[in-house]
Tab-separated table of C-alpha atoms and ligand atoms in Angstrom:
chain	number	residue	atom	x	y	z
A	870	MET	CA	-12.399	-0.013	101.968
A	871	LYS	CA	-15.409	-1.371	101.077
A	872	ILE	CA	-16.766	-3.966	98.689
A	873	ALA	CA	-17.644	-2.484	95.467
A	874	ARG	CA	-17.291	-5.117	92.952
A	875	LEU	CA	-17.056	-8.725	92.472
A	876	SER	CA	-12.976	-8.334	91.890
A	877	ASP	CA	-13.212	-6.649	95.093
A	878	LEU	CA	-13.520	-10.870	96.752
A	879	ALA	CA	-9.752	-11.191	95.524
A	880	ASP	CA	-8.692	-7.955	96.957
A	881	LYS	CA	-6.661	-8.195	100.453
A	882	ALA	CA	-7.509	-4.509	101.576
A	883	ALA	CA	-11.160	-4.843	100.563
A	884	CYS	CA	-12.076	-8.121	101.926
A	885	PRO	CA	-9.455	-9.333	104.284
A	886	ARG	CA	-11.771	-12.231	105.827
A	887	LEU	CA	-13.547	-14.028	103.398
A	888	VAL	CA	-16.242	-17.018	104.043
A	889	VAL	CA	-16.888	-19.252	100.923
A	890	LYS	CA	-19.706	-21.867	101.163
A	891	VAL	CA	-19.297	-24.781	98.694
A	892	GLY	CA	-22.848	-26.610	97.865
A	893	SER	CA	-23.360	-30.583	98.471
A	894	SER	CA	-23.821	-31.094	94.671
A	895	LEU	CA	-20.117	-29.445	93.868
A	896	LEU	CA	-18.187	-31.638	96.257
A	897	VAL	CA	-20.579	-34.803	95.337
A	898	GLY	CA	-21.339	-36.501	92.154
A	899	LYS	CA	-22.956	-39.442	91.016
A	900	GLU	CA	-19.285	-41.314	91.853
A	901	GLY	CA	-18.618	-39.462	94.578
A	902	VAL	CA	-16.597	-36.958	95.833
A	903	ARG	CA	-15.385	-34.800	92.877
A	904	ARG	CA	-12.068	-34.477	94.336
A	905	ASP	CA	-10.552	-33.262	90.976
A	906	TRP	CA	-12.634	-30.170	91.580
A	907	LEU	CA	-12.258	-29.611	95.253
A	908	GLU	CA	-8.407	-29.479	94.524
A	909	GLY	CA	-8.984	-26.730	92.177
A	910	LEU	CA	-10.812	-25.045	94.378
A	911	VAL	CA	-8.605	-25.580	97.739
A	912	ALA	CA	-5.562	-24.188	94.999
A	913	GLU	CA	-7.350	-21.194	94.842
A	914	LEU	CA	-8.280	-20.729	98.781
A	915	ALA	CA	-4.454	-21.329	99.075
A	916	ALA	CA	-3.694	-18.092	96.937
A	917	ALA	CA	-5.914	-16.132	98.832
A	918	ARG	CA	-4.220	-17.049	101.799
A	919	ALA	CA	-0.900	-16.427	100.171
A	920	ARG	CA	-1.968	-13.044	99.238
A	921	GLY	CA	-3.168	-12.372	103.044
A	922	GLN	CA	-6.677	-12.892	102.763
A	923	GLU	CA	-8.470	-14.792	106.128
A	924	ILE	CA	-10.727	-18.163	104.985
A	925	ILE	CA	-13.445	-19.531	106.311
A	926	VAL	CA	-14.921	-22.624	104.456
A	927	VAL	CA	-18.360	-23.430	105.450
A	928	SER	CA	-18.960	-27.154	103.767
A	929	SER	CA	-22.363	-28.790	102.813
A	930	GLY	CA	-21.733	-32.457	101.598
A	931	ALA	CA	-22.345	-34.757	104.876
A	932	ILE	CA	-25.678	-35.997	104.282
A	933	ALA	CA	-24.968	-36.459	100.481
A	934	LEU	CA	-21.345	-38.377	101.051
A	935	GLY	CA	-23.170	-40.207	104.021
A	936	ALA	CA	-26.210	-41.573	101.921
A	937	ALA	CA	-24.147	-43.115	99.088
A	938	THR	CA	-22.389	-44.781	101.570
A	939	LEU	CA	-25.309	-45.969	103.603
A	940	LYS	CA	-27.181	-46.654	100.226
A	941	LEU	CA	-30.282	-44.579	101.526
A	942	ASP	CA	-32.686	-43.276	98.985
A	943	LYS	CA	-33.586	-39.693	98.175
A	944	GLY	CA	-29.903	-38.769	98.833
A	945	GLY	CA	-30.595	-39.362	102.495
A	946	ARG	CA	-33.049	-36.414	102.770
A	947	GLY	CA	-35.897	-38.681	103.276
A	948	SER	CA	-36.420	-38.337	106.534
A	949	LEU	CA	-34.833	-36.764	109.628
A	950	ALA	CA	-33.586	-39.847	111.469
A	951	ASP	CA	-31.813	-40.788	107.539
A	952	ALA	CA	-30.475	-37.058	107.219
A	953	GLN	CA	-28.762	-37.851	110.964
A	954	ALA	CA	-27.474	-40.752	110.096
A	955	ALA	CA	-25.883	-40.154	106.829
A	956	ALA	CA	-24.589	-36.954	108.301
A	957	ALA	CA	-22.509	-38.587	111.022
A	958	VAL	CA	-20.996	-40.863	108.068
A	959	GLY	CA	-20.272	-38.160	105.582
A	960	GLN	CA	-18.930	-35.767	107.961
A	961	ILE	CA	-15.681	-38.010	109.075
A	962	ALA	CA	-14.907	-38.195	105.274
A	963	LEU	CA	-15.541	-34.781	104.284
A	964	SER	CA	-13.509	-33.321	107.040
A	965	GLY	CA	-10.573	-35.470	106.384
A	966	LEU	CA	-10.974	-34.858	102.944
A	967	TRP	CA	-10.751	-30.894	103.593
A	968	ALA	CA	-7.771	-31.821	106.008
A	969	GLN	CA	-5.974	-33.569	103.455
A	970	LEU	CA	-6.093	-30.954	100.535
A	971	LEU	CA	-5.600	-27.729	102.462
A	972	GLY	CA	-2.859	-29.576	104.169
A	973	LYS	CA	-1.424	-30.148	100.728
A	974	HIS	CA	-0.757	-26.586	100.622
A	975	GLY	CA	0.729	-26.331	104.340
A	976	LEU	CA	-2.683	-25.132	105.554
A	977	THR	CA	-4.349	-26.830	108.665
A	978	ALA	CA	-7.908	-27.093	108.683
A	979	ALA	CA	-10.201	-26.831	111.943
A	980	GLN	CA	-12.941	-28.661	112.008
A	981	LEU	CA	-16.548	-26.544	113.817
A	982	LEU	CA	-19.906	-28.009	113.677
A	983	LEU	CA	-22.308	-25.851	114.930
A	984	THR	CA	-25.988	-25.993	115.766
A	985	LEU	CA	-28.924	-23.026	115.216
A	986	GLU	CA	-29.152	-22.428	119.023
A	987	ASP	CA	-24.901	-21.968	119.290
A	988	LEU	CA	-26.104	-19.002	117.048
A	989	GLU	CA	-28.860	-17.789	118.232
A	990	ASP	CA	-28.050	-17.728	122.165
A	991	ARG	CA	-25.889	-14.609	122.793
A	992	ARG	CA	-23.921	-15.803	125.230
A	993	ARG	CA	-23.099	-19.116	122.832
A	994	TYR	CA	-22.811	-17.015	119.924
A	995	LEU	CA	-19.961	-14.741	121.385
A	996	ASN	CA	-18.068	-18.113	122.018
A	997	ALA	CA	-18.006	-19.348	118.612
A	998	THR	CA	-16.813	-16.087	117.527
A	999	ALA	CA	-14.310	-16.383	120.131
A	1000	THR	CA	-13.436	-19.605	118.984
A	1001	LEU	CA	-13.287	-18.508	115.185
A	1002	THR	CA	-11.177	-15.672	116.130
A	1003	ARG	CA	-8.611	-17.653	117.740
A	1004	LEU	CA	-8.407	-20.100	115.076
A	1005	LEU	CA	-7.720	-17.517	112.280
A	1006	ASP	CA	-5.133	-15.910	114.798
A	1007	ALA	CA	-3.867	-19.145	114.616
A	1008	GLY	CA	-3.163	-19.687	111.348
A	1009	ALA	CA	-6.027	-22.332	110.704
A	1010	VAL	CA	-9.088	-22.858	107.834
A	1011	PRO	CA	-12.053	-23.047	110.206
A	1012	VAL	CA	-14.312	-25.620	108.173
A	1013	ILE	CA	-17.660	-25.426	109.384
A	1014	ASN	CA	-20.942	-27.360	108.667
A	1015	GLU	CA	-24.195	-27.518	110.400
A	1016	ASN	CA	-24.426	-30.704	113.287
A	1017	ASP	CA	-26.870	-32.385	111.264
A	1018	SER	CA	-26.664	-35.804	113.449
A	1019	VAL	CA	-27.769	-33.959	116.798
A	1020	ALA	CA	-29.977	-31.171	115.061
A	1021	THR	CA	-33.447	-31.575	114.848
A	1022	GLN	CA	-36.162	-30.237	112.459
A	1023	GLU	CA	-37.375	-27.323	114.848
A	1024	ILE	CA	-34.124	-26.164	115.238
A	1025	ARG	CA	-31.597	-26.744	112.303
A	1026	PHE	CA	-30.561	-24.320	109.878
A	1027	GLY	CA	-31.468	-26.801	107.258
A	1028	ASP	CA	-29.509	-24.983	104.605
A	1029	ASN	CA	-25.801	-24.030	104.560
A	1030	ASP	CA	-26.202	-20.320	103.076
A	1031	ARG	CA	-27.540	-19.014	106.174
A	1032	LEU	CA	-25.499	-20.654	108.426
A	1033	ALA	CA	-22.644	-19.187	106.352
A	1034	ALA	CA	-24.068	-15.770	106.458
A	1035	ARG	CA	-24.553	-16.396	110.166
A	1036	VAL	CA	-20.777	-17.120	110.634
A	1037	ALA	CA	-19.598	-14.342	108.609
A	1038	GLN	CA	-21.421	-12.025	111.284
A	1039	ALA	CA	-20.145	-13.874	113.858
A	1040	ALA	CA	-16.173	-13.918	112.432
A	1041	ARG	CA	-16.604	-9.807	111.138
A	1042	ALA	CA	-16.007	-11.197	108.030
A	1043	SER	CA	-15.927	-8.825	104.994
A	1044	ALA	CA	-17.724	-11.226	102.606
A	1045	VAL	CA	-19.473	-14.151	101.980
A	1046	LEU	CA	-18.966	-16.214	98.564
A	1047	LEU	CA	-22.175	-18.904	98.332
A	1048	LEU	CA	-20.443	-21.181	95.379
A	1049	SER	CA	-23.644	-22.848	94.239
A	1050	ASP	CA	-24.817	-24.409	90.948
A	1051	VAL	CA	-26.095	-21.248	89.646
A	1052	ASP	CA	-24.088	-18.241	87.977
A	1053	GLY	CA	-26.057	-15.945	90.334
A	1054	LEU	CA	-29.641	-14.145	90.387
A	1055	TYR	CA	-31.638	-13.992	87.185
A	1056	ASP	CA	-34.030	-11.732	86.765
A	1057	ARG	CA	-36.394	-14.540	85.946
A	1058	ASN	CA	-36.063	-17.950	85.994
A	1059	PRO	CA	-33.135	-18.670	84.074
A	1060	ALA	CA	-34.345	-21.107	81.847
A	1061	GLU	CA	-36.286	-18.514	80.118
A	1062	PRO	CA	-35.144	-16.892	77.110
A	1063	GLY	CA	-33.759	-13.718	77.616
A	1064	ALA	CA	-33.349	-14.144	81.516
A	1065	ARG	CA	-30.378	-11.463	82.752
A	1066	LEU	CA	-28.053	-12.167	85.253
A	1067	LEU	CA	-27.718	-9.342	87.704
A	1068	THR	CA	-24.145	-8.669	88.532
A	1069	GLU	CA	-25.053	-5.767	91.669
A	1070	VAL	CA	-28.179	-6.013	94.085
A	1071	ARG	CA	-28.443	-3.516	96.751
A	1072	GLY	CA	-31.103	-4.353	99.219
A	1073	VAL	CA	-33.333	-7.658	99.272
A	1074	THR	CA	-36.131	-5.706	98.240
A	1075	ALA	CA	-40.080	-7.624	97.534
A	1076	GLU	CA	-39.169	-7.584	93.975
A	1077	ILE	CA	-35.757	-8.949	94.047
A	1078	HIS	CA	-37.479	-11.791	96.175
A	1079	ALA	CA	-40.249	-12.880	93.101
A	1080	MET	CA	-37.198	-13.182	91.353
A	1081	ALA	CA	-35.760	-16.135	93.312
A	1082	THR	CA	-37.489	-19.598	91.588
A	1083	GLY	CA	-37.577	-22.045	94.043
A	1084	GLY	CA	-35.442	-25.106	94.983
A	1085	SER	CA	-31.802	-25.776	93.769
A	1086	SER	CA	-31.545	-27.550	90.141
A	1087	SER	CA	-29.464	-30.333	91.487
A	1088	GLY	CA	-32.280	-31.588	94.211
A	1089	MET	CA	-29.043	-32.462	96.092
A	1090	GLY	CA	-28.510	-29.452	98.599
A	1091	SER	CA	-31.249	-28.078	100.592
A	1092	GLY	CA	-30.347	-24.105	99.344
A	1093	GLY	CA	-32.132	-22.992	96.506
A	1094	MET	CA	-32.421	-19.269	96.091
A	1095	THR	CA	-34.918	-18.780	98.640
A	1096	SER	CA	-32.192	-19.545	101.244
A	1097	LYS	CA	-29.501	-17.569	99.606
A	1098	LEU	CA	-31.850	-14.376	99.446
A	1099	GLN	CA	-32.093	-14.821	103.359
A	1100	ALA	CA	-28.455	-15.455	103.581
A	1101	ALA	CA	-28.288	-12.244	101.756
A	1102	GLU	CA	-30.332	-10.325	103.916
A	1103	ILE	CA	-28.437	-11.502	107.149
A	1104	ALA	CA	-25.577	-10.117	105.871
A	1105	ASP	CA	-26.555	-6.777	104.499
A	1106	LEU	CA	-27.755	-6.101	108.351
A	1107	ALA	CA	-24.109	-6.827	109.255
A	1108	GLY	CA	-22.902	-4.874	106.623
A	1109	ILE	CA	-21.226	-7.815	104.958
A	1110	ALA	CA	-21.170	-7.942	101.040
A	1111	LEU	CA	-22.654	-11.726	99.987
A	1112	VAL	CA	-21.914	-12.739	96.416
A	1113	ILE	CA	-23.514	-15.831	94.670
A	1114	GLY	CA	-21.562	-17.515	92.075
A	1115	SER	CA	-21.035	-21.008	90.209
A	1116	GLY	CA	-18.861	-23.625	91.430
A	1117	LEU	CA	-20.119	-25.771	88.215
A	1118	HIS	CA	-16.685	-24.637	86.833
A	1119	ALA	CA	-12.803	-24.868	87.201
A	1120	ALA	CA	-11.320	-22.395	89.418
A	1121	PRO	CA	-14.812	-21.187	90.366
A	1122	ILE	CA	-13.146	-17.745	92.604
A	1123	ALA	CA	-11.269	-16.410	89.506
A	1124	ARG	CA	-14.531	-17.029	87.318
A	1125	VAL	CA	-16.547	-14.864	89.957
A	1126	THR	CA	-13.838	-12.130	90.765
A	1127	GLY	CA	-11.651	-12.475	87.382
A	1128	GLN	CA	-14.373	-12.610	84.634
A	1129	GLY	CA	-16.941	-10.844	86.832
A	1130	ILE	CA	-19.759	-13.462	86.731
A	1131	GLY	CA	-21.839	-13.771	89.301
A	1132	THR	CA	-24.108	-11.615	91.928
A	1133	LEU	CA	-22.871	-9.068	94.242
A	1134	PHE	CA	-25.276	-8.011	96.952
A	1135	ARG	CA	-23.805	-4.772	98.668
A	1136	PRO	CA	-24.712	-3.930	102.120
A	1137	ARG	CA	-26.442	-0.763	102.852
A	1138	ARG	CA	-25.779	-0.299	106.068
A	1139	LYS	CA	-24.110	-1.478	109.122
A	1140	ALA	CA	-26.157	-2.083	112.593
A	1141	GLY	CA	-24.041	-2.386	115.652
A	1142	ALA	CA	-22.847	-5.714	116.089
A	1143	ARG	CA	-25.576	-6.895	118.845
A	1144	LYS	CA	-28.302	-5.456	116.615
A	1145	ALA	CA	-26.961	-7.263	113.600
A	1146	TRP	CA	-26.951	-10.930	115.721
A	1147	LEU	CA	-30.532	-9.753	116.855
A	1148	GLY	CA	-31.606	-9.102	113.189
A	1149	GLY	CA	-30.305	-12.037	111.738
A	1150	ARG	CA	-32.059	-14.551	113.988
A	1151	LEU	CA	-33.993	-16.977	112.878
A	1152	ARG	CA	-35.874	-18.146	115.600
A	1153	LEU	CA	-37.733	-16.143	117.733
A	1154	LYS	CA	-39.847	-16.618	120.931
A	1155	GLY	CA	-42.843	-14.911	119.965
A	1156	ALA	CA	-44.260	-11.720	118.094
A	1157	LEU	CA	-46.246	-8.589	118.715
A	1158	THR	CA	-48.693	-7.094	116.210
A	1159	VAL	CA	-48.619	-3.588	116.286
A	1160	ASP	CA	-51.079	-0.527	114.505
A	1161	GLY	CA	-49.957	1.743	112.153
A	1162	GLY	CA	-49.646	4.341	114.076
A	1163	ALA	CA	-46.750	2.433	116.167
A	1164	ALA	CA	-45.275	0.909	112.899
A	1165	ALA	CA	-44.648	4.312	111.829
A	1166	ALA	CA	-43.511	5.341	115.169
A	1167	LEU	CA	-40.929	2.103	114.944
A	1168	GLY	CA	-39.868	3.790	111.579
A	1169	ARG	CA	-38.712	6.949	113.260
A	1170	GLY	CA	-36.410	5.102	115.950
A	1171	SER	CA	-38.963	5.057	118.550
A	1172	SER	CA	-39.645	2.820	121.129
A	1173	LEU	CA	-42.413	0.202	121.134
A	1174	LEU	CA	-45.086	1.502	123.632
A	1175	ALA	CA	-47.571	-0.904	124.884
A	1176	ALA	CA	-50.638	2.095	123.221
A	1177	GLY	CA	-49.670	0.953	119.789
A	1178	ILE	CA	-49.801	-3.609	120.526
A	1179	VAL	CA	-52.673	-5.188	118.740
A	1180	GLY	CA	-51.722	-8.861	119.638
A	1181	VAL	CA	-49.566	-10.722	121.315
A	1182	ASP	CA	-48.520	-14.701	120.259
A	1183	GLY	CA	-46.164	-16.815	121.224
A	1184	ASP	CA	-45.023	-17.737	125.115
A	1185	PHE	CA	-41.839	-15.796	125.388
A	1186	GLN	CA	-40.266	-14.475	128.737
A	1187	ARG	CA	-38.638	-10.864	129.285
A	1188	GLY	CA	-35.728	-10.269	127.596
A	1189	ASP	CA	-36.489	-13.042	124.952
A	1190	ALA	CA	-36.170	-11.875	121.263
A	1191	VAL	CA	-39.471	-10.995	119.919
A	1192	ALA	CA	-41.119	-10.311	116.145
A	1193	ILE	CA	-42.384	-6.841	115.956
A	1194	ARG	CA	-44.907	-7.234	112.551
A	1195	ASP	CA	-47.666	-4.745	111.297
A	1196	GLY	CA	-50.953	-5.996	110.772
A	1197	GLU	CA	-50.759	-8.249	107.354
A	1198	GLY	CA	-48.098	-9.981	109.529
A	1199	ARG	CA	-44.641	-8.120	107.851
A	1200	VAL	CA	-42.008	-8.505	109.901
A	1201	LEU	CA	-40.941	-4.845	110.411
A	1202	ALA	CA	-38.514	-5.746	113.386
A	1203	HIS	CA	-36.934	-7.938	115.670
A	1204	GLY	CA	-36.585	-6.978	119.385
A	1205	LEU	CA	-36.123	-8.335	123.223
A	1206	ALA	CA	-39.197	-7.662	124.989
A	1207	GLU	CA	-39.340	-5.714	128.576
A	1208	TYR	CA	-42.094	-7.835	129.580
A	1209	ASP	CA	-43.212	-11.546	129.102
A	1210	ALA	CA	-46.222	-12.688	127.007
A	1211	ALA	CA	-48.710	-13.017	129.215
A	1212	GLU	CA	-47.828	-9.202	130.787
A	1213	CYS	CA	-47.776	-8.065	127.363
A	1214	GLY	CA	-51.322	-9.395	126.863
A	1215	ARG	CA	-52.536	-7.541	129.982
A	1216	LEU	CA	-51.261	-4.349	128.678
A	1217	ILE	CA	-52.508	-4.277	124.876
A	1218	GLY	CA	-53.746	-0.723	123.926
A	1219	ARG	CA	-52.990	0.652	127.537
A	1220	GLN	CA	-51.025	3.932	128.488
A	1221	SER	CA	-47.725	3.736	130.160
A	1222	GLY	CA	-48.860	5.188	132.970
A	1223	GLU	CA	-51.502	2.481	133.404
A	1224	GLN	CA	-48.743	-0.042	133.756
A	1225	ALA	CA	-48.066	-0.187	137.079
A	1226	ALA	CA	-51.920	-0.244	138.215
A	1227	ILE	CA	-52.226	-3.101	135.720
A	1228	LEU	CA	-49.428	-5.604	136.464
A	1229	GLY	CA	-48.366	-4.467	139.817
A	1230	TYR	CA	-45.089	-2.728	138.979
A	1231	ALA	CA	-43.380	-1.172	135.533
A	1232	PRO	CA	-40.013	-1.425	135.921
A	1233	ARG	CA	-40.056	-0.376	132.230
A	1234	SER	CA	-42.129	2.047	130.015
A	1235	ALA	CA	-41.423	0.470	126.618
A	1236	VAL	CA	-42.443	-2.736	125.833
A	1237	VAL	CA	-39.287	-3.060	123.948
A	1238	HIS	CA	-36.448	-0.467	124.298
A	1239	ARG	CA	-35.233	1.232	120.778
A	1240	ASP	CA	-31.999	0.158	122.281
A	1241	GLN	CA	-33.012	-3.660	121.815
A	1242	LEU	CA	-34.700	-3.273	118.731
A	1243	VAL	CA	-33.503	-3.707	115.351
A	1244	LEU	CA	-35.609	-2.527	112.109
A	1245	LEU	CA	-35.822	-5.188	109.347
B	1992	LIG	N1	-25.399	-29.602	106.355
B	1992	LIG	C1	-25.951	-30.109	105.160
B	1992	LIG	C2	-24.702	-31.329	104.557
B	1992	LIG	O1	-23.764	-31.070	105.343
B	1992	LIG	C3	-26.230	-29.627	103.700
B	1992	LIG	C4	-27.120	-28.483	103.846
B	1992	LIG	C5	-27.100	-27.760	102.315
B	1992	LIG	O2	-27.697	-28.387	101.895
B	1992	LIG	O3	-27.204	-26.479	102.642
B	1992	LIG	O4	-24.780	-32.129	104.241
């Protein structure tokens, strides 16, 4: 059974495994932790568990909480060092809070702190999958955050929206619910008169991207609509539904599932597990720019041949993930390169039959084989 409407998020058959992401501004207010609100949410999570749904929590708030304790300005986001220190302090309190509140309902919290690399490296990704699966089988509620204290600027998610979508992929969840400080995606800036909440979206098109209006209104989290749409793209590729709903109310899940207030991104396709992982990768080692003929051939399901390549960027090795883009810089696909960057440079525009003469060897005729390639 597929998720076709917002109410399906509360349906065990349609949604046996749900990832719920809680934004910083919901967890932490001016007076510190918003405990009453969180108790209400945890009661809803416990009810979902009682209905037979498995729950994974992705919780923000470590930086905001730690910044308050350490009295750091800009909510701890003034510098990377501040964010790292704040997260180290805040994460202890955050995990303790989840463990305590879930514990009141007889549920066991399990903390996982992940870095981007944990989910980008295939072996580590599969390891995270195994851990999550074991925890769920054992009846625990994983509570996940980015490991902000060790993540550096270049190798961090920076927002928990995309982290939640990647976790959903790794855990093979049915849906992701992003609880935020907005009701969902509006067709224009929600502050403008006549702005309409979209209850259902199919495909994160350029038109949908144009509706996103920048940063989070609270300024506390780092997400905003842009990272939510990126999260929807990652989920879409894996055949996972994603919902944006407001956490500004008591019993926020019931507001989404019972009153139907939120935006459902219905997935259009389902790439195989490995291709979904490849397509959802956020950091790539390089890029291959292709001509119009090669772009069209990729669209028809062909492999990428050297003849269609017009540019090579980055310093990648054979087997690394690269972006494949058109002349305007649009990313068409992700794929695993059969040659390293220097070799690709020498093969640009050449026919497959010439490869052995140019390189002295030519184990593969394609530069990216179609089995190792996912169209975006
Ligand atoms: N990982 C960050 C934290 O715990 C939150 C990231 C976000 O704002 O999405 O504070």
